[in-house]
Amino acid sequence: MLVAVVVVAFLVVPGAIYLRPTIPDEIGLRFLAAMLVLPFLPALLLGATAVWTLAVGDE
C-alpha cells in the first residue's frame, strides 16, 4: 500500500501536471490554485497512509 501511495505521489501526479498542464483549467482551477492544491493532495495521502501504518502495525 505504501509503495502504491509513493508511486502516485511522486510519479503519477507530477507526471500528469507535466504532460497535461491544462488539466487544472479543464476542471475549473486557476493556475496558482492548481499548483498549490495538486501537490497537497498526494501529501495528504502520504500522511494518512503513514498514520494508518503506525496505527495498524503489529510490531
N, CA, C and O atoms as a Maestro MAE file, in Angstrom:
{
 s_m_m2io_version
 :::
 2.0.0
}

f_m_ct {
 s_m_title
 :::
 protein
 m_atom[236] {
  # First column is atom index #
  i_m_mmod_type
  r_m_x_coord
  r_m_y_coord
  r_m_z_coord
  i_m_residue_number
  s_m_chain_name
  s_m_pdb_residue_name
  s_m_pdb_atom_name
  i_m_atomic_number
  :::
  1 25 0.828 -1.195 0.000 1 A "MET " " N  " 7
  2 3 0.000 0.000 0.000 1 A "MET " " CA " 6
  3 2 0.868 1.252 0.000 1 A "MET " " C  " 6
  4 15 0.621 2.190 -0.758 1 A "MET " " O  " 8
  5 25 1.876 1.259 0.849 2 A "LEU " " N  " 7
  6 3 2.742 2.430 0.945 2 A "LEU " " CA " 6
  7 2 3.485 2.671 -0.365 2 A "LEU " " C  " 6
  8 15 3.660 3.818 -0.775 2 A "LEU " " O  " 8
  9 25 3.917 1.615 -1.014 3 A "VAL " " N  " 7
  10 3 4.622 1.763 -2.288 3 A "VAL " " CA " 6
  11 2 3.696 2.367 -3.339 3 A "VAL " " C  " 6
  12 15 4.120 3.218 -4.121 3 A "VAL " " O  " 8
  13 25 2.453 1.943 -3.363 4 A "ALA " " N  " 7
  14 3 1.496 2.495 -4.323 4 A "ALA " " CA " 6
  15 2 1.256 3.977 -4.073 4 A "ALA " " C  " 6
  16 15 1.158 4.756 -5.022 4 A "ALA " " O  " 8
  17 25 1.162 4.371 -2.821 5 A "VAL " " N  " 7
  18 3 0.947 5.781 -2.491 5 A "VAL " " CA " 6
  19 2 2.163 6.614 -2.884 5 A "VAL " " C  " 6
  20 15 2.015 7.723 -3.396 5 A "VAL " " O  " 8
  21 25 3.355 6.089 -2.650 6 A "VAL " " N  " 7
  22 3 4.571 6.813 -3.031 6 A "VAL " " CA " 6
  23 2 4.653 6.956 -4.550 6 A "VAL " " C  " 6
  24 15 5.033 8.015 -5.051 6 A "VAL " " O  " 8
  25 25 4.304 5.914 -5.278 7 A "VAL " " N  " 7
  26 3 4.314 5.993 -6.743 7 A "VAL " " CA " 6
  27 2 3.326 7.042 -7.227 7 A "VAL " " C  " 6
  28 15 3.648 7.831 -8.115 7 A "VAL " " O  " 8
  29 25 2.139 7.059 -6.658 8 A "VAL " " N  " 7
  30 3 1.149 8.067 -7.049 8 A "VAL " " CA " 6
  31 2 1.644 9.464 -6.705 8 A "VAL " " C  " 6
  32 15 1.522 10.384 -7.513 8 A "VAL " " O  " 8
  33 25 2.202 9.625 -5.512 9 A "ALA " " N  " 7
  34 3 2.623 10.948 -5.053 9 A "ALA " " CA " 6
  35 2 3.814 11.486 -5.832 9 A "ALA " " C  " 6
  36 15 3.880 12.684 -6.106 9 A "ALA " " O  " 8
  37 25 4.753 10.623 -6.190 10 A "PHE " " N  " 7
  38 3 5.985 11.096 -6.804 10 A "PHE " " CA " 6
  39 2 6.050 10.910 -8.310 10 A "PHE " " C  " 6
  40 15 6.896 11.525 -8.958 10 A "PHE " " O  " 8
  41 25 5.187 10.083 -8.892 11 A "LEU " " N  " 7
  42 3 5.241 9.862 -10.332 11 A "LEU " " CA " 6
  43 2 3.958 10.246 -11.056 11 A "LEU " " C  " 6
  44 15 4.005 10.956 -12.060 11 A "LEU " " O  " 8
  45 25 2.831 9.794 -10.566 12 A "VAL " " N  " 7
  46 3 1.578 9.975 -11.295 12 A "VAL " " CA " 6
  47 2 1.119 11.432 -11.295 12 A "VAL " " C  " 6
  48 15 0.870 11.999 -12.358 12 A "VAL " " O  " 8
  49 25 1.007 12.036 -10.128 13 A "VAL " " N  " 7
  50 3 0.509 13.418 -10.058 13 A "VAL " " CA " 6
  51 2 1.469 14.401 -10.728 13 A "VAL " " C  " 6
  52 15 1.021 15.203 -11.548 13 A "VAL " " O  " 8
  53 25 2.784 14.377 -10.416 14 A "PRO " " N  " 7
  54 3 3.676 15.295 -11.134 14 A "PRO " " CA " 6
  55 2 3.730 15.011 -12.633 14 A "PRO " " C  " 6
  56 15 3.832 15.935 -13.440 14 A "PRO " " O  " 8
  57 25 3.662 13.739 -13.002 15 A "GLY " " N  " 7
  58 3 3.651 13.396 -14.424 15 A "GLY " " CA " 6
  59 2 2.421 13.928 -15.131 15 A "GLY " " C  " 6
  60 15 2.503 14.397 -16.266 15 A "GLY " " O  " 8
  61 25 1.282 13.855 -14.463 16 A "ALA " " N  " 7
  62 3 0.054 14.398 -15.052 16 A "ALA " " CA " 6
  63 2 0.148 15.907 -15.214 16 A "ALA " " C  " 6
  64 15 -0.297 16.458 -16.221 16 A "ALA " " O  " 8
  65 25 0.725 16.574 -14.224 17 A "ILE " " N  " 7
  66 3 0.889 18.029 -14.325 17 A "ILE " " CA " 6
  67 2 1.858 18.367 -15.454 17 A "ILE " " C  " 6
  68 15 1.641 19.332 -16.187 17 A "ILE " " O  " 8
  69 25 2.916 17.590 -15.599 18 A "TYR " " N  " 7
  70 3 3.920 17.851 -16.630 18 A "TYR " " CA " 6
  71 2 3.382 17.555 -18.028 18 A "TYR " " C  " 6
  72 15 3.578 18.344 -18.952 18 A "TYR " " O  " 8
  73 25 2.705 16.415 -18.182 19 A "LEU " " N  " 7
  74 3 2.244 16.012 -19.506 19 A "LEU " " CA " 6
  75 2 0.991 16.752 -19.958 19 A "LEU " " C  " 6
  76 15 0.835 17.044 -21.144 19 A "LEU " " O  " 8
  77 25 0.111 17.052 -19.035 20 A "ARG " " N  " 7
  78 3 -1.130 17.751 -19.378 20 A "ARG " " CA " 6
  79 2 -1.314 18.964 -18.480 20 A "ARG " " C  " 6
  80 15 -2.139 18.917 -17.568 20 A "ARG " " O  " 8
  81 25 -0.582 20.044 -18.701 21 A "PRO " " N  " 7
  82 3 -0.691 21.207 -17.814 21 A "PRO " " CA " 6
  83 2 -2.035 21.919 -17.893 21 A "PRO " " C  " 6
  84 15 -2.316 22.792 -17.072 21 A "PRO " " O  " 8
  85 25 -2.866 21.564 -18.859 22 A "THR " " N  " 7
  86 3 -4.181 22.204 -18.972 22 A "THR " " CA " 6
  87 2 -5.253 21.496 -18.155 22 A "THR " " C  " 6
  88 15 -6.391 21.964 -18.111 22 A "THR " " O  " 8
  89 25 -4.926 20.390 -17.512 23 A "ILE " " N  " 7
  90 3 -5.915 19.658 -16.712 23 A "ILE " " CA " 6
  91 2 -6.546 20.536 -15.637 23 A "ILE " " C  " 6
  92 15 -7.768 20.517 -15.495 23 A "ILE " " O  " 8
  93 25 -5.766 21.308 -14.869 24 A "PRO " " N  " 7
  94 3 -6.412 22.154 -13.846 24 A "PRO " " CA " 6
  95 2 -7.409 23.148 -14.434 24 A "PRO " " C  " 6
  96 15 -8.454 23.407 -13.836 24 A "PRO " " O  " 8
  97 25 -7.094 23.698 -15.589 25 A "ASP " " N  " 7
  98 3 -8.012 24.643 -16.225 25 A "ASP " " CA " 6
  99 2 -9.287 23.942 -16.686 25 A "ASP " " C  " 6
  100 15 -10.370 24.526 -16.650 25 A "ASP " " O  " 8
  101 25 -9.156 22.703 -17.112 26 A "GLU " " N  " 7
  102 3 -10.321 21.947 -17.574 26 A "GLU " " CA " 6
  103 2 -11.292 21.635 -16.441 26 A "GLU " " C  " 6
  104 15 -12.497 21.528 -16.667 26 A "GLU " " O  " 8
  105 25 -10.771 21.487 -15.219 27 A "ILE " " N  " 7
  106 3 -11.662 21.195 -14.088 27 A "ILE " " CA " 6
  107 2 -12.027 22.450 -13.304 27 A "ILE " " C  " 6
  108 15 -12.673 22.368 -12.259 27 A "ILE " " O  " 8
  109 25 -11.615 23.609 -13.806 28 A "GLY " " N  " 7
  110 3 -12.059 24.869 -13.214 28 A "GLY " " CA " 6
  111 2 -11.137 25.489 -12.191 28 A "GLY " " C  " 6
  112 15 -11.545 26.417 -11.491 28 A "GLY " " O  " 8
  113 25 -9.902 25.012 -12.074 29 A "LEU " " N  " 7
  114 3 -8.954 25.600 -11.130 29 A "LEU " " CA " 6
  115 2 -8.060 26.611 -11.843 29 A "LEU " " C  " 6
  116 15 -7.606 26.376 -12.963 29 A "LEU " " O  " 8
  117 25 -7.818 27.735 -11.179 30 A "ARG " " N  " 7
  118 3 -6.851 28.678 -11.722 30 A "ARG " " CA " 6
  119 2 -5.457 28.093 -11.557 30 A "ARG " " C  " 6
  120 15 -5.258 27.164 -10.774 30 A "ARG " " O  " 8
  121 25 -4.493 28.635 -12.292 31 A "PHE " " N  " 7
  122 3 -3.142 28.080 -12.294 31 A "PHE " " CA " 6
  123 2 -2.523 28.078 -10.900 31 A "PHE " " C  " 6
  124 15 -2.003 27.054 -10.457 31 A "PHE " " O  " 8
  125 25 -2.574 29.209 -10.207 32 A "LEU " " N  " 7
  126 3 -1.952 29.301 -8.886 32 A "LEU " " CA " 6
  127 2 -2.610 28.340 -7.895 32 A "LEU " " C  " 6
  128 15 -1.921 27.670 -7.126 32 A "LEU " " O  " 8
  129 25 -3.922 28.275 -7.916 33 A "ALA " " N  " 7
  130 3 -4.629 27.359 -7.018 33 A "ALA " " CA " 6
  131 2 -4.280 25.909 -7.344 33 A "ALA " " C  " 6
  132 15 -4.103 25.092 -6.441 33 A "ALA " " O  " 8
  133 25 -4.183 25.595 -8.618 34 A "ALA " " N  " 7
  134 3 -3.864 24.228 -9.021 34 A "ALA " " CA " 6
  135 2 -2.466 23.829 -8.580 34 A "ALA " " C  " 6
  136 15 -2.261 22.707 -8.118 34 A "ALA " " O  " 8
  137 25 -1.504 24.730 -8.714 35 A "MET " " N  " 7
  138 3 -0.133 24.402 -8.331 35 A "MET " " CA " 6
  139 2 0.033 24.319 -6.812 35 A "MET " " C  " 6
  140 15 1.019 23.759 -6.334 35 A "MET " " O  " 8
  141 25 -0.906 24.860 -6.057 36 A "LEU " " N  " 7
  142 3 -0.892 24.702 -4.606 36 A "LEU " " CA " 6
  143 2 -1.651 23.453 -4.171 36 A "LEU " " C  " 6
  144 15 -1.213 22.744 -3.265 36 A "LEU " " O  " 8
  145 25 -2.781 23.182 -4.807 37 A "VAL " " N  " 7
  146 3 -3.658 22.086 -4.385 37 A "VAL " " CA " 6
  147 2 -3.167 20.733 -4.880 37 A "VAL " " C  " 6
  148 15 -3.170 19.765 -4.119 37 A "VAL " " O  " 8
  149 25 -2.748 20.645 -6.132 38 A "LEU " " N  " 7
  150 3 -2.390 19.342 -6.688 38 A "LEU " " CA " 6
  151 2 -1.224 18.671 -5.959 38 A "LEU " " C  " 6
  152 15 -1.291 17.458 -5.760 38 A "LEU " " O  " 8
  153 25 -0.171 19.360 -5.551 39 A "PRO " " N  " 7
  154 3 0.854 18.683 -4.740 39 A "PRO " " CA " 6
  155 2 0.384 18.393 -3.310 39 A "PRO " " C  " 6
  156 15 0.919 17.501 -2.651 39 A "PRO " " O  " 8
  157 25 -0.602 19.132 -2.836 40 A "PHE " " N  " 7
  158 3 -1.091 18.945 -1.472 40 A "PHE " " CA " 6
  159 2 -1.870 17.635 -1.332 40 A "PHE " " C  " 6
  160 15 -1.816 16.999 -0.280 40 A "PHE " " O  " 8
  161 25 -2.577 17.234 -2.358 41 A "LEU " " N  " 7
  162 3 -3.375 16.006 -2.291 41 A "LEU " " CA " 6
  163 2 -2.512 14.757 -2.077 41 A "LEU " " C  " 6
  164 15 -2.836 13.955 -1.200 41 A "LEU " " O  " 8
  165 25 -1.433 14.556 -2.836 42 A "PRO " " N  " 7
  166 3 -0.578 13.400 -2.539 42 A "PRO " " CA " 6
  167 2 0.086 13.492 -1.172 42 A "PRO " " C  " 6
  168 15 0.321 12.469 -0.529 42 A "PRO " " O  " 8
  169 25 0.391 14.703 -0.720 43 A "ALA " " N  " 7
  170 3 0.980 14.861 0.609 43 A "ALA " " CA " 6
  171 2 -0.005 14.410 1.687 43 A "ALA " " C  " 6
  172 15 0.381 13.742 2.646 43 A "ALA " " O  " 8
  173 25 -1.260 14.772 1.529 44 A "LEU " " N  " 7
  174 3 -2.285 14.303 2.466 44 A "LEU " " CA " 6
  175 2 -2.413 12.784 2.428 44 A "LEU " " C  " 6
  176 15 -2.539 12.135 3.466 44 A "LEU " " O  " 8
  177 25 -2.380 12.232 1.228 45 A "LEU " " N  " 7
  178 3 -2.476 10.782 1.073 45 A "LEU " " CA " 6
  179 2 -1.289 10.083 1.733 45 A "LEU " " C  " 6
  180 15 -1.464 9.060 2.395 45 A "LEU " " O  " 8
  181 25 -0.084 10.626 1.557 46 A "LEU " " N  " 7
  182 3 1.094 10.051 2.211 46 A "LEU " " CA " 6
  183 2 0.984 10.143 3.729 46 A "LEU " " C  " 6
  184 15 1.316 9.190 4.434 46 A "LEU " " O  " 8
  185 25 0.523 11.274 4.229 47 A "GLY " " N  " 7
  186 3 0.361 11.443 5.671 47 A "GLY " " CA " 6
  187 2 -0.668 10.489 6.243 47 A "GLY " " C  " 6
  188 15 -0.444 9.881 7.290 47 A "GLY " " O  " 8
  189 25 -1.789 10.356 5.566 48 A "ALA " " N  " 7
  190 3 -2.832 9.441 6.035 48 A "ALA " " CA " 6
  191 2 -2.343 7.996 6.016 48 A "ALA " " C  " 6
  192 15 -2.654 7.222 6.921 48 A "ALA " " O  " 8
  193 25 -1.583 7.632 4.992 49 A "THR " " N  " 7
  194 3 -1.037 6.279 4.921 49 A "THR " " CA " 6
  195 2 -0.028 6.035 6.037 49 A "THR " " C  " 6
  196 15 0.008 4.946 6.610 49 A "THR " " O  " 8
  197 25 0.786 7.031 6.349 50 A "ALA " " N  " 7
  198 3 1.759 6.886 7.437 50 A "ALA " " CA " 6
  199 2 1.059 6.707 8.781 50 A "ALA " " C  " 6
  200 15 1.469 5.872 9.587 50 A "ALA " " O  " 8
  201 25 0.021 7.474 9.023 51 A "VAL " " N  " 7
  202 3 -0.726 7.345 10.277 51 A "VAL " " CA " 6
  203 2 -1.424 5.995 10.334 51 A "VAL " " C  " 6
  204 15 -1.436 5.347 11.381 51 A "VAL " " O  " 8
  205 25 -2.001 5.566 9.226 52 A "TRP " " N  " 7
  206 3 -2.669 4.271 9.175 52 A "TRP " " CA " 6
  207 2 -1.667 3.141 9.438 52 A "TRP " " C  " 6
  208 15 -1.960 2.205 10.181 52 A "TRP " " O  " 8
  209 25 -0.481 3.237 8.822 53 A "THR " " N  " 7
  210 3 0.549 2.220 9.025 53 A "THR " " CA " 6
  211 2 0.988 2.172 10.484 53 A "THR " " C  " 6
  212 15 1.190 1.092 11.039 53 A "THR " " O  " 8
  213 25 1.132 3.323 11.096 54 A "LEU " " N  " 7
  214 3 1.524 3.382 12.505 54 A "LEU " " CA " 6
  215 2 0.444 2.789 13.404 54 A "LEU " " C  " 6
  216 15 0.752 2.081 14.362 54 A "LEU " " O  " 8
  217 25 -0.813 3.074 13.099 55 A "ALA " " N  " 7
  218 3 -1.913 2.601 13.939 55 A "ALA " " CA " 6
  219 2 -2.156 1.104 13.782 55 A "ALA " " C  " 6
  220 15 -2.502 0.429 14.751 55 A "ALA " " O  " 8
  221 25 -1.979 0.585 12.583 56 A "VAL " " N  " 7
  222 3 -2.295 -0.813 12.315 56 A "VAL " " CA " 6
  223 2 -1.100 -1.725 12.563 56 A "VAL " " C  " 6
  224 15 -1.277 -2.920 12.800 56 A "VAL " " O  " 8
  225 25 0.102 -1.185 12.514 57 A "GLY " " N  " 7
  226 3 1.313 -2.006 12.646 57 A "GLY " " CA " 6
  227 2 1.322 -2.831 13.919 57 A "GLY " " C  " 6
  228 15 0.976 -2.344 14.995 57 A "GLY " " O  " 8
  229 25 1.722 -4.088 13.782 58 A "ASP " " N  " 7
  230 3 1.735 -5.018 14.913 58 A "ASP " " CA " 6
  231 2 3.071 -5.042 15.637 58 A "ASP " " C  " 6
  232 15 3.168 -5.608 16.726 58 A "ASP " " O  " 8
  233 25 4.069 -4.461 15.074 59 A "GLU " " N  " 7
  234 3 5.404 -4.565 15.669 59 A "GLU " " CA " 6
  235 2 5.630 -3.513 16.702 59 A "GLU " " C  " 6
  236 15 6.704 -3.458 17.302 59 A "GLU " " O  " 8
  :::
 }
 m_bond[235] {
  # First column is bond index #
  i_m_from
  i_m_to
  i_m_order
  :::
  1 1 2 1
  2 2 3 1
  3 3 4 2
  4 3 5 1
  5 5 6 1
  6 6 7 1
  7 7 8 2
  8 7 9 1
  9 9 10 1
  10 10 11 1
  11 11 12 2
  12 11 13 1
  13 13 14 1
  14 14 15 1
  15 15 16 2
  16 15 17 1
  17 17 18 1
  18 18 19 1
  19 19 20 2
  20 19 21 1
  21 21 22 1
  22 22 23 1
  23 23 24 2
  24 23 25 1
  25 25 26 1
  26 26 27 1
  27 27 28 2
  28 27 29 1
  29 29 30 1
  30 30 31 1
  31 31 32 2
  32 31 33 1
  33 33 34 1
  34 34 35 1
  35 35 36 2
  36 35 37 1
  37 37 38 1
  38 38 39 1
  39 39 40 2
  40 39 41 1
  41 41 42 1
  42 42 43 1
  43 43 44 2
  44 43 45 1
  45 45 46 1
  46 46 47 1
  47 47 48 2
  48 47 49 1
  49 49 50 1
  50 50 51 1
  51 51 52 2
  52 51 53 1
  53 53 54 1
  54 54 55 1
  55 55 56 2
  56 55 57 1
  57 57 58 1
  58 58 59 1
  59 59 60 2
  60 59 61 1
  61 61 62 1
  62 62 63 1
  63 63 64 2
  64 63 65 1
  65 65 66 1
  66 66 67 1
  67 67 68 2
  68 67 69 1
  69 69 70 1
  70 70 71 1
  71 71 72 2
  72 71 73 1
  73 73 74 1
  74 74 75 1
  75 75 76 2
  76 75 77 1
  77 77 78 1
  78 78 79 1
  79 79 80 2
  80 79 81 1
  81 81 82 1
  82 82 83 1
  83 83 84 2
  84 83 85 1
  85 85 86 1
  86 86 87 1
  87 87 88 2
  88 87 89 1
  89 89 90 1
  90 90 91 1
  91 91 92 2
  92 91 93 1
  93 93 94 1
  94 94 95 1
  95 95 96 2
  96 95 97 1
  97 97 98 1
  98 98 99 1
  99 99 100 2
  100 99 101 1
  101 101 102 1
  102 102 103 1
  103 103 104 2
  104 103 105 1
  105 105 106 1
  106 106 107 1
  107 107 108 2
  108 107 109 1
  109 109 110 1
  110 110 111 1
  111 111 112 2
  112 111 113 1
  113 113 114 1
  114 114 115 1
  115 115 116 2
  116 115 117 1
  117 117 118 1
  118 118 119 1
  119 119 120 2
  120 119 121 1
  121 121 122 1
  122 122 123 1
  123 123 124 2
  124 123 125 1
  125 125 126 1
  126 126 127 1
  127 127 128 2
  128 127 129 1
  129 129 130 1
  130 130 131 1
  131 131 132 2
  132 131 133 1
  133 133 134 1
  134 134 135 1
  135 135 136 2
  136 135 137 1
  137 137 138 1
  138 138 139 1
  139 139 140 2
  140 139 141 1
  141 141 142 1
  142 142 143 1
  143 143 144 2
  144 143 145 1
  145 145 146 1
  146 146 147 1
  147 147 148 2
  148 147 149 1
  149 149 150 1
  150 150 151 1
  151 151 152 2
  152 151 153 1
  153 153 154 1
  154 154 155 1
  155 155 156 2
  156 155 157 1
  157 157 158 1
  158 158 159 1
  159 159 160 2
  160 159 161 1
  161 161 162 1
  162 162 163 1
  163 163 164 2
  164 163 165 1
  165 165 166 1
  166 166 167 1
  167 167 168 2
  168 167 169 1
  169 169 170 1
  170 170 171 1
  171 171 172 2
  172 171 173 1
  173 173 174 1
  174 174 175 1
  175 175 176 2
  176 175 177 1
  177 177 178 1
  178 178 179 1
  179 179 180 2
  180 179 181 1
  181 181 182 1
  182 182 183 1
  183 183 184 2
  184 183 185 1
  185 185 186 1
  186 186 187 1
  187 187 188 2
  188 187 189 1
  189 189 190 1
  190 190 191 1
  191 191 192 2
  192 191 193 1
  193 193 194 1
  194 194 195 1
  195 195 196 2
  196 195 197 1
  197 197 198 1
  198 198 199 1
  199 199 200 2
  200 199 201 1
  201 201 202 1
  202 202 203 1
  203 203 204 2
  204 203 205 1
  205 205 206 1
  206 206 207 1
  207 207 208 2
  208 207 209 1
  209 209 210 1
  210 210 211 1
  211 211 212 2
  212 211 213 1
  213 213 214 1
  214 214 215 1
  215 215 216 2
  216 215 217 1
  217 217 218 1
  218 218 219 1
  219 219 220 2
  220 219 221 1
  221 221 222 1
  222 222 223 1
  223 223 224 2
  224 223 225 1
  225 225 226 1
  226 226 227 1
  227 227 228 2
  228 227 229 1
  229 229 230 1
  230 230 231 1
  231 231 232 2
  232 231 233 1
  233 233 234 1
  234 234 235 1
  235 235 236 2
  :::
 }
}
